PDB file of C-alpha atoms and ligand atoms in Angstrom:
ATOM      1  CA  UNK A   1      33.482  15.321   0.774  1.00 60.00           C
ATOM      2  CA  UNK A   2      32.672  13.201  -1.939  1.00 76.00           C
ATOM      3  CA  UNK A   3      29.499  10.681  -1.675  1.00 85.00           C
ATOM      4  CA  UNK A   4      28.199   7.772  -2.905  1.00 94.00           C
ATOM      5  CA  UNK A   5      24.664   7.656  -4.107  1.00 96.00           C
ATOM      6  CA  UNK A   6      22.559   4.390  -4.578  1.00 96.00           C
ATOM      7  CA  UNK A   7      19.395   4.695  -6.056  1.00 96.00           C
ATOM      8  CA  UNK A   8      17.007   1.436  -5.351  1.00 96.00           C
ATOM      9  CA  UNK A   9      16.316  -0.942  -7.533  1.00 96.00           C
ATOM     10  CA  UNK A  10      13.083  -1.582  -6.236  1.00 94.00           C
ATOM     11  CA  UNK A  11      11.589   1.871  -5.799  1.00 93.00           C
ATOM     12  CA  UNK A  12       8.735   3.537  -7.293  1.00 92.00           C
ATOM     13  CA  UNK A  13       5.500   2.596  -8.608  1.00 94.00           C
ATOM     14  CA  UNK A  14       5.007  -1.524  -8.417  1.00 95.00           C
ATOM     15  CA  UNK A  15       3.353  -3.282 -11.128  1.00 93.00           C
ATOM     16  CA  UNK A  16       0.299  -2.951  -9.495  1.00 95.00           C
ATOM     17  CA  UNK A  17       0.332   0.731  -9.365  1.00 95.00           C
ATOM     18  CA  UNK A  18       1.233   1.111 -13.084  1.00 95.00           C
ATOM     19  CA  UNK A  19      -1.334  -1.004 -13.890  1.00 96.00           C
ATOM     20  CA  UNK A  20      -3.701   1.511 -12.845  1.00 96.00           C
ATOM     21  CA  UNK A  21      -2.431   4.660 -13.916  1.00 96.00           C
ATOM     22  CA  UNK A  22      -2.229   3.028 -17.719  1.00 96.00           C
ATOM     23  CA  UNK A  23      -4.920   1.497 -17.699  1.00 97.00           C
ATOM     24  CA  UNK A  24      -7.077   4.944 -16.619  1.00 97.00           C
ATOM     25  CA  UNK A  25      -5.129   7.027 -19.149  1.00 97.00           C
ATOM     26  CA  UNK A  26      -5.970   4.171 -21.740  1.00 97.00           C
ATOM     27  CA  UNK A  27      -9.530   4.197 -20.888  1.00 97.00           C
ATOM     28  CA  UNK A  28     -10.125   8.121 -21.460  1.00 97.00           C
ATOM     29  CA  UNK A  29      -7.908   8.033 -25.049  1.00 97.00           C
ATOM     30  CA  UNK A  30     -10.264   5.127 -26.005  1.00 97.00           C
ATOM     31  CA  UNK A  31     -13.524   7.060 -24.413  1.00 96.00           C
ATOM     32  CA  UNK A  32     -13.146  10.749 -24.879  1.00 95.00           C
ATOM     33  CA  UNK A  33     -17.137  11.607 -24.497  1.00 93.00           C
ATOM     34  CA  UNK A  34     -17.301   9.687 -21.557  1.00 94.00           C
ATOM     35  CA  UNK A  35     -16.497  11.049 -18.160  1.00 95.00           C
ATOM     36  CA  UNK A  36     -13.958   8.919 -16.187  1.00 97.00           C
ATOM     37  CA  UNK A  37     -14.027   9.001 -12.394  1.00 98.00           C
ATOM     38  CA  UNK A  38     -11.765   7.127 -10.101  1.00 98.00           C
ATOM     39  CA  UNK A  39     -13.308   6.209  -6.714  1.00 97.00           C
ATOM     40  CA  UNK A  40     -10.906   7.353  -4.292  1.00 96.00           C
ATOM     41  CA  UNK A  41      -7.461   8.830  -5.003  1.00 94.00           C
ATOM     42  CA  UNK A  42      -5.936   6.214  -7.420  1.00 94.00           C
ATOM     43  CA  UNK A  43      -2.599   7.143  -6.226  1.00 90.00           C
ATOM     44  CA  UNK A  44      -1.269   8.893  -3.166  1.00 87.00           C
ATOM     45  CA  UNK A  45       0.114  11.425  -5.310  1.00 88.00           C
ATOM     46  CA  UNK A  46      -0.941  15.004  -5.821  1.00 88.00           C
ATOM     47  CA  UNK A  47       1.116  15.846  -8.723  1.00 88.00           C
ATOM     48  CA  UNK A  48      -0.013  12.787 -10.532  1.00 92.00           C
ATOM     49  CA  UNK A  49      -3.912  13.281  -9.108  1.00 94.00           C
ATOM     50  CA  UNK A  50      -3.962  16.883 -11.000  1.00 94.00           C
ATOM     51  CA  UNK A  51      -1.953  15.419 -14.345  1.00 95.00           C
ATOM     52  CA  UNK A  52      -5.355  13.046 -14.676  1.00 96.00           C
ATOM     53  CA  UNK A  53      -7.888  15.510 -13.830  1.00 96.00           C
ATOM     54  CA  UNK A  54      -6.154  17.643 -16.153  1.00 97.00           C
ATOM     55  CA  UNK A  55      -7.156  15.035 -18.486  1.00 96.00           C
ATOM     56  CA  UNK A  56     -10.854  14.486 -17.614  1.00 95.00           C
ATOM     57  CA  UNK A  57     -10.121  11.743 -15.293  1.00 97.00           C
ATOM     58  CA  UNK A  58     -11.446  12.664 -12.026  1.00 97.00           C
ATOM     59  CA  UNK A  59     -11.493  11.393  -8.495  1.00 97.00           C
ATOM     60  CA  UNK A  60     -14.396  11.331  -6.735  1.00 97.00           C
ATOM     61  CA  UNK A  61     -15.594  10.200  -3.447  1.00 97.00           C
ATOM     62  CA  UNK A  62     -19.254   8.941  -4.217  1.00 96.00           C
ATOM     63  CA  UNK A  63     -20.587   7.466  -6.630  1.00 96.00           C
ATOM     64  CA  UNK A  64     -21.655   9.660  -9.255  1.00 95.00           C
ATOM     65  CA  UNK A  65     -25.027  10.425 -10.633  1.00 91.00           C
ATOM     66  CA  UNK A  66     -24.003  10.343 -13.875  1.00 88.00           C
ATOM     67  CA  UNK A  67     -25.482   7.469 -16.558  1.00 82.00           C
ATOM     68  CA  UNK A  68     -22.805   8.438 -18.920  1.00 84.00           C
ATOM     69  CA  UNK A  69     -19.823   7.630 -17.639  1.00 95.00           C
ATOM     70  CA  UNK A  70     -17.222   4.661 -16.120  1.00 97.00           C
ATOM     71  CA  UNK A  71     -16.456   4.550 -12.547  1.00 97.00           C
ATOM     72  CA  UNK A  72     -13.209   3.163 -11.859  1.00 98.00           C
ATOM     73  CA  UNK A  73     -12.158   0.936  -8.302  1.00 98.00           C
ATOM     74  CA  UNK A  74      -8.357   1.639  -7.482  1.00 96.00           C
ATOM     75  CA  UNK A  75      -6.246  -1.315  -7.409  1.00 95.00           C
ATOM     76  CA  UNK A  76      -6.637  -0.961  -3.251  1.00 96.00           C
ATOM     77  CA  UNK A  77     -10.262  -2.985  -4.257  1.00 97.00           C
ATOM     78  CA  UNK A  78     -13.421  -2.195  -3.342  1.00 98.00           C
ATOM     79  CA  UNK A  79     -16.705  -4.002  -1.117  1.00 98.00           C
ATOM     80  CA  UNK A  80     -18.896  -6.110  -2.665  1.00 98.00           C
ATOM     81  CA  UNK A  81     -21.674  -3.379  -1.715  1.00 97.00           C
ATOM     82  CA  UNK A  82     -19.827  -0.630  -3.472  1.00 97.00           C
ATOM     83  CA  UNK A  83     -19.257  -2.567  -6.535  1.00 97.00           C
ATOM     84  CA  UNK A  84     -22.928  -3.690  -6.436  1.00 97.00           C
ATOM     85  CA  UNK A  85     -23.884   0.434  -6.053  1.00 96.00           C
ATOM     86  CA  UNK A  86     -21.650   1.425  -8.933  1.00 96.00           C
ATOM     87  CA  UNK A  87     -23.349  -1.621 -11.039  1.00 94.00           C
ATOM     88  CA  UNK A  88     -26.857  -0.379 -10.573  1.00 94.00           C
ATOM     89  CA  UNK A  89     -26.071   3.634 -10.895  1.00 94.00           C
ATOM     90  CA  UNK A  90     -25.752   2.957 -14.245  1.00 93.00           C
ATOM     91  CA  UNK A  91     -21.918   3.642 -14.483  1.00 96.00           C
ATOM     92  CA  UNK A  92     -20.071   1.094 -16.219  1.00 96.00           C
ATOM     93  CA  UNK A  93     -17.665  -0.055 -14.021  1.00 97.00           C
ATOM     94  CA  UNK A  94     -13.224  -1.195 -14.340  1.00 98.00           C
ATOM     95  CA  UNK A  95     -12.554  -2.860 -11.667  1.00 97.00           C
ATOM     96  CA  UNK A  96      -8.897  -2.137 -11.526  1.00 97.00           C
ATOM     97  CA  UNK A  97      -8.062  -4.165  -8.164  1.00 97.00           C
ATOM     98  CA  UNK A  98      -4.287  -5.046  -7.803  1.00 97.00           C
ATOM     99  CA  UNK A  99      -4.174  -9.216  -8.983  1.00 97.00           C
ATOM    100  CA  UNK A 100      -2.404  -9.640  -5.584  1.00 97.00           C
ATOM    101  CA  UNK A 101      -5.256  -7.573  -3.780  1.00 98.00           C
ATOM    102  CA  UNK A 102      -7.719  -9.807  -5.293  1.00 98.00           C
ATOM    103  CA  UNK A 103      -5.963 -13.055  -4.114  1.00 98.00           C
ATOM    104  CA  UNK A 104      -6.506 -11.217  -0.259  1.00 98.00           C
ATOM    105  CA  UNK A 105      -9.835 -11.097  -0.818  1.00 98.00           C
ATOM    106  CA  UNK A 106     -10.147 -14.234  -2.015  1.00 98.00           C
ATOM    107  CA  UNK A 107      -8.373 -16.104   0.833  1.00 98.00           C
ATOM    108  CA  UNK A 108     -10.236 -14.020   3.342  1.00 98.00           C
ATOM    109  CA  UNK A 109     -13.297 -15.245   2.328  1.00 98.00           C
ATOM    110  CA  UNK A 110     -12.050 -19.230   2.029  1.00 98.00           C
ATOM    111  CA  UNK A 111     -11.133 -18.976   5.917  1.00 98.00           C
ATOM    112  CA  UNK A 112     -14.211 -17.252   6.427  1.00 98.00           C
ATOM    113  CA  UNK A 113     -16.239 -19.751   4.586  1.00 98.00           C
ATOM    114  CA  UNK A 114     -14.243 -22.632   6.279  1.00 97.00           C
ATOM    115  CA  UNK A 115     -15.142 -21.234   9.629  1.00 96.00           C
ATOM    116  CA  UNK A 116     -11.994 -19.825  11.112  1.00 97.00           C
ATOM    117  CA  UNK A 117     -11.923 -16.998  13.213  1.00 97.00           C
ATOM    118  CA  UNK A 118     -10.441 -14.674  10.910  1.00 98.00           C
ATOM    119  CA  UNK A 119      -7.422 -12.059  11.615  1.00 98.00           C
ATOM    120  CA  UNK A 120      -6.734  -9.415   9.279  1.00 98.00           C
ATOM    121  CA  UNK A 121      -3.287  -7.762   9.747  1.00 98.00           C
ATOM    122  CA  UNK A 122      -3.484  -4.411   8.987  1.00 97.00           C
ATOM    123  CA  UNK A 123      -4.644  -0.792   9.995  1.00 96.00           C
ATOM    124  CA  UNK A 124      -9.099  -0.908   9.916  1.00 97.00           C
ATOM    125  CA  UNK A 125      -8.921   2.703   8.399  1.00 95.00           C
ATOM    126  CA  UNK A 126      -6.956   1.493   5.538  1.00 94.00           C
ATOM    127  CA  UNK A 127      -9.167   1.183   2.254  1.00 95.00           C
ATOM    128  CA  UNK A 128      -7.368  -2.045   1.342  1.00 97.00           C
ATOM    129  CA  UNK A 129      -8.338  -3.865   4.430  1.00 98.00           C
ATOM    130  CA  UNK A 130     -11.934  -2.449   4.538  1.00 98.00           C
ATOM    131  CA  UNK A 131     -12.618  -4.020   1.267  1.00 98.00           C
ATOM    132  CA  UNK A 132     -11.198  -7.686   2.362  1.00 98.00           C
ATOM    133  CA  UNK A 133     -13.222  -7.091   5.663  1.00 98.00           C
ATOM    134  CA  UNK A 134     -16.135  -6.743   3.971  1.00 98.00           C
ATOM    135  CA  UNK A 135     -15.810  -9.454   1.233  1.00 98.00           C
ATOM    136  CA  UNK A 136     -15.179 -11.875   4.011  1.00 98.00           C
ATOM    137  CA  UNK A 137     -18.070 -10.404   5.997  1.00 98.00           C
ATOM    138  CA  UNK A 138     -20.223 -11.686   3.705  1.00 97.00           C
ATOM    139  CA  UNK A 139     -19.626 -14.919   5.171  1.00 97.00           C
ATOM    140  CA  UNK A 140     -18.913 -14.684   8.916  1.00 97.00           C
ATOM    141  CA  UNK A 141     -19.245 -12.538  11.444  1.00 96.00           C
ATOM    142  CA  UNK A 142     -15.865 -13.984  13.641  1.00 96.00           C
ATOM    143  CA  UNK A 143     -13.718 -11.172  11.697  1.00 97.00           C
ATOM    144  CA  UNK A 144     -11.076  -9.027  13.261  1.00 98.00           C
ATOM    145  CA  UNK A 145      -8.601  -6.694  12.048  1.00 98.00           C
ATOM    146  CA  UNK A 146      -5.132  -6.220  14.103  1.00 98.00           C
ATOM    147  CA  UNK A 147      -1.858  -4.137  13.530  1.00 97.00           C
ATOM    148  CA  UNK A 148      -0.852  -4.600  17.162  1.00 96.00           C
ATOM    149  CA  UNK A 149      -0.878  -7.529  19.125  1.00 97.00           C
ATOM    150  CA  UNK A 150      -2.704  -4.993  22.093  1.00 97.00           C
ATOM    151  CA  UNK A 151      -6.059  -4.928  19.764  1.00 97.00           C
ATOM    152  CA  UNK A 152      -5.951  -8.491  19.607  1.00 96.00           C
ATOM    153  CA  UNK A 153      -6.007  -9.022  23.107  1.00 93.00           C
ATOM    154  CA  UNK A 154      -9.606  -7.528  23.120  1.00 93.00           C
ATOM    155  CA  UNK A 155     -10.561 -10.995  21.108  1.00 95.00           C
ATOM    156  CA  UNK A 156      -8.494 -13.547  23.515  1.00 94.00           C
ATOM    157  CA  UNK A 157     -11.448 -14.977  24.425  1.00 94.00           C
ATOM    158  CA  UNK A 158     -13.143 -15.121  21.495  1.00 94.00           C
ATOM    159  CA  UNK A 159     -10.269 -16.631  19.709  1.00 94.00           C
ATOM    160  CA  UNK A 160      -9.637 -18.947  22.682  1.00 93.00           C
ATOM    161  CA  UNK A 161     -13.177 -20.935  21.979  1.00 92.00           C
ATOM    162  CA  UNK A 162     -12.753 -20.877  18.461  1.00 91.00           C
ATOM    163  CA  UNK A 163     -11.440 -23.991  17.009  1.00 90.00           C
ATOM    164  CA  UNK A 164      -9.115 -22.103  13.997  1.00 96.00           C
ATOM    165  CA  UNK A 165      -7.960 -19.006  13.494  1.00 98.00           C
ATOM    166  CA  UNK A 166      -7.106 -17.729   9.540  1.00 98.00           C
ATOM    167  CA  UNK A 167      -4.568 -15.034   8.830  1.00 98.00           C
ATOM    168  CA  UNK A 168      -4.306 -13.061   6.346  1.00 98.00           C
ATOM    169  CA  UNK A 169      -1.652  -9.680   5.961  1.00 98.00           C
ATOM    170  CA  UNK A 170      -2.714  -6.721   4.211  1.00 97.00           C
ATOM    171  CA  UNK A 171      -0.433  -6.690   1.637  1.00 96.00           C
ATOM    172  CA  UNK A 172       2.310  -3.846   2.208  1.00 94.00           C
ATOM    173  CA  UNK A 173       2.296  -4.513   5.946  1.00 94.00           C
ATOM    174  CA  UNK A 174       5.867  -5.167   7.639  1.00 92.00           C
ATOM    175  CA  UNK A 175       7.021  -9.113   8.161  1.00 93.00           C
ATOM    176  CA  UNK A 176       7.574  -7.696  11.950  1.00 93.00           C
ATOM    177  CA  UNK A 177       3.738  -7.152  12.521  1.00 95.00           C
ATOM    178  CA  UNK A 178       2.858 -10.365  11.230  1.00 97.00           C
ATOM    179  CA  UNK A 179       5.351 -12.222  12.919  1.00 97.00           C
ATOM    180  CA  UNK A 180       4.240 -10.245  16.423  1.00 97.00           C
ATOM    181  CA  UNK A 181       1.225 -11.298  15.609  1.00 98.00           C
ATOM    182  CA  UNK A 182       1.683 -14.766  14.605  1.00 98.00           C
ATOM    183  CA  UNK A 183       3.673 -15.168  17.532  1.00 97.00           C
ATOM    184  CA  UNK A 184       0.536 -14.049  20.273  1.00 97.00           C
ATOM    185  CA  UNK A 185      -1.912 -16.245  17.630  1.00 97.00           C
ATOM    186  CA  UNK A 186       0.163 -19.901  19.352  1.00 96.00           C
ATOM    187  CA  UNK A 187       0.099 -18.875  22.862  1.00 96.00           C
ATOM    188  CA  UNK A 188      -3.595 -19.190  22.337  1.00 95.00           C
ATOM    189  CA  UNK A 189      -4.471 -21.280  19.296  1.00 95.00           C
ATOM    190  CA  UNK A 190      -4.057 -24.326  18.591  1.00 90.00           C
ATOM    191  CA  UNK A 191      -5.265 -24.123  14.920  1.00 96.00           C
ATOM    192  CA  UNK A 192      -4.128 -20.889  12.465  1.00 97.00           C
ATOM    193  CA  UNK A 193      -4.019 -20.928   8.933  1.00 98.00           C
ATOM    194  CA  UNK A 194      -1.693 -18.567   7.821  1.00 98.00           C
ATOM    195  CA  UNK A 195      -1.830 -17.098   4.174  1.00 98.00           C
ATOM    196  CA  UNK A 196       0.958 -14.396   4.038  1.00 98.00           C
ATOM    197  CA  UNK A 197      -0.013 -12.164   1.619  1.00 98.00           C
ATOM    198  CA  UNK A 198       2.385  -9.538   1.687  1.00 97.00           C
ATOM    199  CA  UNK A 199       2.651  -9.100  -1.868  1.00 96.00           C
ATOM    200  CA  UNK A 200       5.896  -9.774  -3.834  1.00 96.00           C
ATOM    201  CA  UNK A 201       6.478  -5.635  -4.398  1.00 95.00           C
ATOM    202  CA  UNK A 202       6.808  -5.452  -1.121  1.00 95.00           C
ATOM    203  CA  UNK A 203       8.923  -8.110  -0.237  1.00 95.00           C
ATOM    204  CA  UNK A 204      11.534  -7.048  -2.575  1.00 95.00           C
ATOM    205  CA  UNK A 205      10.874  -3.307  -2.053  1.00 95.00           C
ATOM    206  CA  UNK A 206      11.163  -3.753   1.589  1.00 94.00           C
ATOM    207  CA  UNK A 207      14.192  -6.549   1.513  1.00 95.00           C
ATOM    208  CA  UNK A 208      16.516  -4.287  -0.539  1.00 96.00           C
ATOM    209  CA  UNK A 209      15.795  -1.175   1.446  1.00 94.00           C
ATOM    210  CA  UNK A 210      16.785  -3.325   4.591  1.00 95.00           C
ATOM    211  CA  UNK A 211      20.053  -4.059   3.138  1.00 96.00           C
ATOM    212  CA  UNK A 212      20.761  -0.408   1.498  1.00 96.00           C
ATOM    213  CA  UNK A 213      20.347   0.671   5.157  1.00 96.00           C
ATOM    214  CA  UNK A 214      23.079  -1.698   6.272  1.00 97.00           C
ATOM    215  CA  UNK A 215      25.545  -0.543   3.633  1.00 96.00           C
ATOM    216  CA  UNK A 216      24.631   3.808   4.130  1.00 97.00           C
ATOM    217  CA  UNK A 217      24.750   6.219   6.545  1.00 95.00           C
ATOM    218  CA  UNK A 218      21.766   7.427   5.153  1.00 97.00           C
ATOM    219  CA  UNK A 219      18.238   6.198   3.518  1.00 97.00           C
ATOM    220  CA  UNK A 220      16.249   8.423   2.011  1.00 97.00           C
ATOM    221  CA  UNK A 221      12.484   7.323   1.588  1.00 97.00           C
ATOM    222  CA  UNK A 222      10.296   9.253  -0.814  1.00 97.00           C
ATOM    223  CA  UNK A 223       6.521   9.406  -1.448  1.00 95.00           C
ATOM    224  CA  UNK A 224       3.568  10.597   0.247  1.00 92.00           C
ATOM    225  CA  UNK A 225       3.095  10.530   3.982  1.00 91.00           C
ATOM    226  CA  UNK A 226      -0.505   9.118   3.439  1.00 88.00           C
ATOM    227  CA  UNK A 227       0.887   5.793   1.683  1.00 89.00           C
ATOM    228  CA  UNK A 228       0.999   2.650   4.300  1.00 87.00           C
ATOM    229  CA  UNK A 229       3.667   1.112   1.906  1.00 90.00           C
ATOM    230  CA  UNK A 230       5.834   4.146   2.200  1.00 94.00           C
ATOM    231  CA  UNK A 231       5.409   4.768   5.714  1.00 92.00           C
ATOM    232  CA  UNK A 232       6.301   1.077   6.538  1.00 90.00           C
ATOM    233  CA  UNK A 233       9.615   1.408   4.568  1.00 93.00           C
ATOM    234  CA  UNK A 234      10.305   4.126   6.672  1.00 95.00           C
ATOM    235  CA  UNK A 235       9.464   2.650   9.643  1.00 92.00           C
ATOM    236  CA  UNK A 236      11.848  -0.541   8.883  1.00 92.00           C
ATOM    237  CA  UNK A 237      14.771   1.611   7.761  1.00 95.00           C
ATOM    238  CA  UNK A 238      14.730   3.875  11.225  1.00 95.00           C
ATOM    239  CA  UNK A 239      15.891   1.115  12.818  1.00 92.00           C
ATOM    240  CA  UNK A 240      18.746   0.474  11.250  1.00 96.00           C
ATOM    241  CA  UNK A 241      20.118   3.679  10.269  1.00 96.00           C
ATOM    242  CA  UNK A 242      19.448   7.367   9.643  1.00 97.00           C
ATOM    243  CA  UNK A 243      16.054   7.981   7.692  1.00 97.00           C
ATOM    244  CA  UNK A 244      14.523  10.687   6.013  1.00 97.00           C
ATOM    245  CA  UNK A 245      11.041  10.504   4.880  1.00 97.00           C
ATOM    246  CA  UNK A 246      10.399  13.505   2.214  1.00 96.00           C
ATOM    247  CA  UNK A 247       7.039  13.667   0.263  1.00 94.00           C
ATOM    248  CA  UNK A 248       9.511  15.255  -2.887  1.00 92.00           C
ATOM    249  CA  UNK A 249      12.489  17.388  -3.473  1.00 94.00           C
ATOM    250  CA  UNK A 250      11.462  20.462  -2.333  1.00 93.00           C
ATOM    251  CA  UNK A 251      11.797  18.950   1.309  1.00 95.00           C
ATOM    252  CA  UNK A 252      15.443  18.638   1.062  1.00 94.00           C
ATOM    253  CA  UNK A 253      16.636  21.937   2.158  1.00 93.00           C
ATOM    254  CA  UNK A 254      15.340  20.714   5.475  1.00 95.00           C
ATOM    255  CA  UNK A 255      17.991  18.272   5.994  1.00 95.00           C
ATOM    256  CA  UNK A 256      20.953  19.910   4.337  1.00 93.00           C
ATOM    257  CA  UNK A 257      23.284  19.514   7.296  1.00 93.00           C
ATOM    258  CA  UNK A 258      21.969  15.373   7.697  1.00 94.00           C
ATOM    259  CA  UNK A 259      22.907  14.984   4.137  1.00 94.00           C
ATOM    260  CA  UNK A 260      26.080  17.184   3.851  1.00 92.00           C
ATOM    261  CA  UNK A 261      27.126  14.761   6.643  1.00 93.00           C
ATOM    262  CA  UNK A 262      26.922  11.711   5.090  1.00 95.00           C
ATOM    263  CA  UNK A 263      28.821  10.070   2.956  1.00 94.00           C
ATOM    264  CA  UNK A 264      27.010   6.779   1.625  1.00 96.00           C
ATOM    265  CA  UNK A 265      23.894   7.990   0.822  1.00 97.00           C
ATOM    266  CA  UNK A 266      20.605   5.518  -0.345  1.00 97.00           C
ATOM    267  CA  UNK A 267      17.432   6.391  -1.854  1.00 97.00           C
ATOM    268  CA  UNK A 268      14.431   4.737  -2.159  1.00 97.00           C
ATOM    269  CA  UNK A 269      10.583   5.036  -2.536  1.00 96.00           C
ATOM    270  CA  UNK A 270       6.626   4.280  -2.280  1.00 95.00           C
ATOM    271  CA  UNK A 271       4.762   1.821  -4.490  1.00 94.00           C
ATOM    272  CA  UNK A 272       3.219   5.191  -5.188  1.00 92.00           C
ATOM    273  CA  UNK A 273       5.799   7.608  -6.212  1.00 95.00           C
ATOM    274  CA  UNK A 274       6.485   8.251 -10.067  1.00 94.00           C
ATOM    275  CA  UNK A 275       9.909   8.569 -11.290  1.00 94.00           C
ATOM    276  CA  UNK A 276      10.086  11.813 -12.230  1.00 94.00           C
ATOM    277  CA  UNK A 277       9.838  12.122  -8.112  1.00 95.00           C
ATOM    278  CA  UNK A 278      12.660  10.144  -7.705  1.00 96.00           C
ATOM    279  CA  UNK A 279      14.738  11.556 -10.246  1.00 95.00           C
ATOM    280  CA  UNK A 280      14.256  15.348  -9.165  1.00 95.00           C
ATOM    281  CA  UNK A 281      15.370  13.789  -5.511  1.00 96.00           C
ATOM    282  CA  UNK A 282      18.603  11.855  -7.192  1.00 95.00           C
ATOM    283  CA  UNK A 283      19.396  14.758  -9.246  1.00 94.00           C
ATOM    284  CA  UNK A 284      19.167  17.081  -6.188  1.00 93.00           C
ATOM    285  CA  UNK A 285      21.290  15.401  -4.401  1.00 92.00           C
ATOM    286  CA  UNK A 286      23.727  14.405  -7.075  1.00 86.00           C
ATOM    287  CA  UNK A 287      23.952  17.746  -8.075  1.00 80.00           C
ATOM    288  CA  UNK A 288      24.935  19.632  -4.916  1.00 62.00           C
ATOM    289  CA  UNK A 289      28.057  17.419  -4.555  1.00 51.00           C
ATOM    290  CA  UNK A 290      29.708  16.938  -7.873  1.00 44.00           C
TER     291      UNK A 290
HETATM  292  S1  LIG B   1       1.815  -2.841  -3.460  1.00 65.72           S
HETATM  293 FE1  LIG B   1       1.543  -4.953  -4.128  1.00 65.72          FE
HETATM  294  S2  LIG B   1      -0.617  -5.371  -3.811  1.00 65.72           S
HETATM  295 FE2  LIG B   1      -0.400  -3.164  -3.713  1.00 65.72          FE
HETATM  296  S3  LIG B   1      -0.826  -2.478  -5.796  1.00 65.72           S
HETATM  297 FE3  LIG B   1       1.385  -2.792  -5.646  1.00 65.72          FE
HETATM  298  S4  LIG B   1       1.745  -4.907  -6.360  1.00 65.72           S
HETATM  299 FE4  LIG B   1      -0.433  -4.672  -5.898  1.00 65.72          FE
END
């Protein structure tokens, strides 16, 4: 049978993403007696995790005691108390905060300042989301953070007496689970500010995905199970058509008899996945049906 495969155009690591991986590699050519440690994974990517410690960039979960080195914060940001902790360890800090992160941050704490009860849309364990949390905390305590309109119900009340609710999104979250959310926010608001700030990676990412899925019988998503942004595209795309959600190409064998059926066949991936990821899944698949 023969198939058609359509890579997206919109797949792989987003600006933001790229950013950060350059920028760390940068940092160790241009300091190579310093040690460079990245506070949390900078990526959800295990091949690309051991390429940088292979080159003396390491992740770490602490803060270092170590005077002689630079701490990097992930473009997922970072709490005011962290920052203020790596500041007085003695590490010299890059802050390498995605530009669209920042701008959540900073509209969190505007509608905190301004006194609105603010909703954050977005999963609490999710490192993003605890860093807007707690720049906004430092202004109000009226803070909640929602992926389901179920958790909000917990705060009807407290919403109910509050003169405005704010919204912001975390930034790779689905349009569906702000618009759920949006929609529960009127039946008992009167006021919300809403700043959607799903970024524009995202948006496009998750738009053209939507519309590969119309046009294939299947979509396959790659990159790591432990990326939101990956797991949402998934999540949109099972509802339109058949979905596959592989961390790389070794996972393919798996599904040999889903893909050997299927004629129009779309890949995409993660904000988090490099290309040579992608291309070992094209080539794969290409490949087996020439
Ligand atoms: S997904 Fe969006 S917000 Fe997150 S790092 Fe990429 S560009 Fe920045």
């Amino acid at each position: 049978m023969s198939k058609r495969i359509t890579l997206a155009k919109f797949s792989g690591f987003c600006y933001g993403v790229k950013r950060a991986v350059t920028t760390v590699k940068k940092l160790k050519v241009e300091n190579p007696d310093k040690n460079i440690y990245v506070l949390g994974e900078l990526i959800h990517n295990s091949e690309v995790i051991n390429e940088l410690d292979s080159l003396g960039i390491k992740t770490v979960y602490e803060i270092p005691k170590d005077k002689n080195g630079i701490c990097v914060i992930r473009s997922h940001g970072a709490s005011p108390e962290v920052i203020e902790q790596i500041k007085t360890s003695g590490l010299e800090l890059v802050d390498l905060t995605c530009p669209d992160v920042k701008k959540v941050q900073q509209h969190a704490i505007k509608l905190a300042q301004e006194g609105d009860f603010l909703v954050i849309v977005g999963k609490a364990e999710h490192p993003e989301v605890i860093a807007i949390k707690a720049n906004a905390e430092q202004y109000s305590d009226k803070i909640f953070v929602a992926s389901e309109v179920s958790q909000l119900e917990k705060v009807k009340e407290a919403i109910k007496s509050h003169k405005k609710v704010g919204v912001v999104v975390q930034t790779t979250q689905r349009i569906e689970t702000l618009q759920s959310i949006l929609d529960y926010l009127t039946t008992i608001s009167k006021e919300i500010h809403l700043v959607n700030t799903i970024c524009q990676s995202t948006s496009m990412r998750q738009e053209e995905a939507r519309e590969l899925a119309r046009e294939n019988d299947l979509v396959i998503v790659v990159g790591s199970k432990k990326s939101a942004n990956t797991s949402h595209l998934a999540e949109i795309l099972k509802d339109i058509t058949q979905t596959i959600h592989i961390e790389s190409d070794n996972e393919l064998d798996d599904y040999i008899n889903t893909i050997n059926k299927s004629e129009n066949i779309a890949i995409t991936a993660g904000a988090s996945t490099p290309q040579f990821i992608i291309d070992r899944v094209y080539t794969k698949i290409k490949g087996g049906h020439e």
